């Protein structure tokens, strides 16, 4: 990728955020499919769950570390919104820890219940984030790698 392409990519934060959210939704679907399949051994289900948990955690940590401070600096009026989004991150982290604890047991019904809770909060969070931040992100100049800011998924 050339310098010009990378520069264009870096200023398209709104598009980047939507793309990462789409990939995280797909990763959650993959966990659900693995959980619902009798053909997927428990160890493979554990790996799929772990991959999803790591990807979602990395995404939220990148936002907390890089994206939200940049938005807060450029748009102080959004600090309350950013705080609520960070509270969502903490709640999702707690739910992911519960999922990680349940996954090794191989109790598929239990995993499904955890996934339902995560999906509900995650979807609400993503919708709120996109509704409140896309316009701001489309104009945000942040000199950072997308994988550092939004996760590598």
CSV table of C-alpha atoms in Angstrom, one decimal:
chain,number,residue,atom,x,y,z
A,1,UNK,CA,0.0,0.0,0.0
A,2,UNK,CA,1.4,3.4,-1.0
A,3,UNK,CA,1.6,6.4,1.2
A,4,UNK,CA,-1.3,8.1,-0.5
A,5,UNK,CA,-3.5,5.0,0.0
A,6,UNK,CA,-2.5,4.7,3.6
A,7,UNK,CA,-3.3,8.4,4.2
A,8,UNK,CA,-6.8,8.0,2.6
A,9,UNK,CA,-7.3,4.9,4.8
A,10,UNK,CA,-6.3,6.7,8.0
A,11,UNK,CA,-8.9,9.5,7.6
A,12,UNK,CA,-11.7,7.1,6.8
A,13,UNK,CA,-12.2,6.2,10.5
A,14,UNK,CA,-16.0,6.0,10.1
A,15,UNK,CA,-15.7,3.4,7.4
A,16,UNK,CA,-13.0,1.5,9.4
A,17,UNK,CA,-15.3,1.4,12.5
A,18,UNK,CA,-18.2,0.0,10.5
A,19,UNK,CA,-16.0,-2.6,8.8
A,20,UNK,CA,-14.6,-3.8,12.1
A,21,UNK,CA,-18.1,-4.0,13.6
A,22,UNK,CA,-19.2,-6.1,10.6
A,23,UNK,CA,-16.2,-8.5,11.1
A,24,UNK,CA,-17.0,-8.7,14.9
A,25,UNK,CA,-20.6,-9.6,14.1
A,26,UNK,CA,-19.4,-12.3,11.7
A,27,UNK,CA,-17.1,-13.6,14.4
A,28,UNK,CA,-20.0,-13.8,16.8
A,29,UNK,CA,-22.0,-15.7,14.2
A,30,UNK,CA,-19.1,-18.1,13.8
A,31,UNK,CA,-19.1,-18.8,17.6
A,32,UNK,CA,-22.9,-19.3,17.5
A,33,UNK,CA,-22.6,-21.8,14.6
A,34,UNK,CA,-19.8,-23.7,16.3
A,35,UNK,CA,-21.8,-23.8,19.5
A,36,UNK,CA,-24.8,-25.2,17.6
A,37,UNK,CA,-23.0,-27.8,15.7
A,38,UNK,CA,-22.5,-31.4,17.0
A,39,UNK,CA,-19.7,-31.7,14.4
A,40,UNK,CA,-17.5,-29.1,16.2
A,41,UNK,CA,-15.4,-30.7,19.0
A,42,UNK,CA,-15.3,-28.9,22.3
A,43,UNK,CA,-11.7,-27.9,21.9
A,44,UNK,CA,-12.5,-26.2,18.6
A,45,UNK,CA,-15.4,-24.4,20.1
A,46,UNK,CA,-13.1,-23.2,22.8
A,47,UNK,CA,-10.7,-21.9,20.2
A,48,UNK,CA,-13.5,-20.1,18.3
A,49,UNK,CA,-14.8,-18.5,21.5
A,50,UNK,CA,-11.3,-17.5,22.5
A,51,UNK,CA,-10.6,-15.9,19.2
A,52,UNK,CA,-13.9,-13.9,19.3
A,53,UNK,CA,-13.2,-12.8,22.9
A,54,UNK,CA,-9.7,-11.6,22.1
A,55,UNK,CA,-10.8,-9.7,18.9
A,56,UNK,CA,-13.6,-7.9,20.7
A,57,UNK,CA,-11.4,-7.1,23.7
A,58,UNK,CA,-8.6,-5.8,21.5
A,59,UNK,CA,-11.2,-3.6,19.6
A,60,UNK,CA,-12.5,-2.0,22.7
A,61,UNK,CA,-9.1,-1.5,24.3
A,62,UNK,CA,-7.9,0.2,21.1
A,63,UNK,CA,-10.8,2.5,21.2
A,64,UNK,CA,-10.3,3.3,24.9
A,65,UNK,CA,-6.5,3.8,24.4
A,66,UNK,CA,-6.4,5.7,21.0
A,67,UNK,CA,-9.7,6.6,19.5
A,68,UNK,CA,-11.8,7.9,22.4
A,69,UNK,CA,-9.0,10.3,23.7
A,70,UNK,CA,-8.6,11.7,20.2
A,71,UNK,CA,-12.4,12.3,19.9
A,72,UNK,CA,-12.5,13.8,23.4
A,73,UNK,CA,-9.7,16.2,22.5
A,74,UNK,CA,-11.4,17.3,19.3
A,75,UNK,CA,-15.0,17.2,20.5
A,76,UNK,CA,-15.2,17.9,24.3
A,77,UNK,CA,-19.0,17.9,24.1
A,78,UNK,CA,-18.8,14.1,23.4
A,79,UNK,CA,-17.1,13.2,26.7
A,80,UNK,CA,-20.3,11.9,28.3
A,81,UNK,CA,-21.1,9.8,25.2
A,82,UNK,CA,-17.5,8.4,25.3
A,83,UNK,CA,-17.8,7.7,29.0
A,84,UNK,CA,-21.0,5.7,28.4
A,85,UNK,CA,-19.4,3.8,25.6
A,86,UNK,CA,-16.4,3.0,27.9
A,87,UNK,CA,-18.9,1.7,30.5
A,88,UNK,CA,-20.3,-0.6,27.8
A,89,UNK,CA,-16.8,-1.8,27.2
A,90,UNK,CA,-16.4,-2.7,30.9
A,91,UNK,CA,-19.7,-4.5,30.9
A,92,UNK,CA,-18.8,-6.4,27.7
A,93,UNK,CA,-15.4,-7.3,29.2
A,94,UNK,CA,-17.2,-8.8,32.2
A,95,UNK,CA,-19.6,-10.8,30.0
A,96,UNK,CA,-16.6,-12.0,27.9
A,97,UNK,CA,-14.9,-13.2,31.1
A,98,UNK,CA,-18.0,-15.2,32.0
A,99,UNK,CA,-18.0,-16.7,28.5
A,100,UNK,CA,-14.3,-17.6,28.7
A,101,UNK,CA,-15.0,-19.3,32.0
A,102,UNK,CA,-18.0,-21.2,30.6
A,103,UNK,CA,-16.4,-22.3,27.3
A,104,UNK,CA,-14.0,-24.9,28.6
A,105,UNK,CA,-16.9,-26.8,30.2
A,106,UNK,CA,-18.3,-27.6,26.8
A,107,UNK,CA,-21.8,-27.0,28.0
A,108,UNK,CA,-23.3,-25.7,24.8
A,109,UNK,CA,-26.5,-24.4,26.3
A,110,UNK,CA,-24.6,-22.4,28.8
A,111,UNK,CA,-22.4,-20.9,26.1
A,112,UNK,CA,-25.4,-20.0,24.0
A,113,UNK,CA,-26.9,-18.1,26.9
A,114,UNK,CA,-23.6,-16.2,27.3
A,115,UNK,CA,-23.6,-15.4,23.6
A,116,UNK,CA,-27.2,-14.1,23.8
A,117,UNK,CA,-26.2,-11.6,26.5
A,118,UNK,CA,-23.0,-10.5,24.7
A,119,UNK,CA,-24.8,-10.2,21.4
A,120,UNK,CA,-27.5,-8.0,22.9
A,121,UNK,CA,-25.1,-5.6,24.6
A,122,UNK,CA,-22.7,-5.7,21.7
A,123,UNK,CA,-25.3,-4.9,19.1
A,124,UNK,CA,-26.8,-2.0,21.2
A,125,UNK,CA,-23.2,-0.7,21.8
A,126,UNK,CA,-22.2,-0.8,18.1
A,127,UNK,CA,-25.5,0.9,17.0
A,128,UNK,CA,-25.0,3.6,19.6
A,129,UNK,CA,-21.3,4.1,18.7
A,130,UNK,CA,-22.1,4.3,15.0
A,131,UNK,CA,-25.0,6.7,15.5
A,132,UNK,CA,-23.1,9.0,17.8
A,133,UNK,CA,-19.6,8.9,16.3
A,134,UNK,CA,-19.6,8.2,12.5
A,135,UNK,CA,-19.9,11.8,11.5
A,136,UNK,CA,-17.1,12.8,13.9
A,137,UNK,CA,-15.0,9.9,12.8
A,138,UNK,CA,-15.4,10.8,9.1
A,139,UNK,CA,-13.7,14.1,9.9
A,140,UNK,CA,-11.1,12.8,12.4
A,141,UNK,CA,-7.4,13.1,11.6
A,142,UNK,CA,-5.7,10.5,13.7
A,143,UNK,CA,-2.2,9.5,12.8
A,144,UNK,CA,-2.3,5.8,13.8
A,145,UNK,CA,-2.6,2.4,12.4
A,146,UNK,CA,-6.2,1.1,12.1
A,147,UNK,CA,-5.2,-2.1,13.8
A,148,UNK,CA,-3.9,-0.2,16.9
A,149,UNK,CA,-7.0,1.9,17.1
A,150,UNK,CA,-9.8,-0.6,16.2
A,151,UNK,CA,-8.2,-4.0,16.6
A,152,UNK,CA,-6.7,-6.4,14.1
A,153,UNK,CA,-9.8,-8.3,13.1
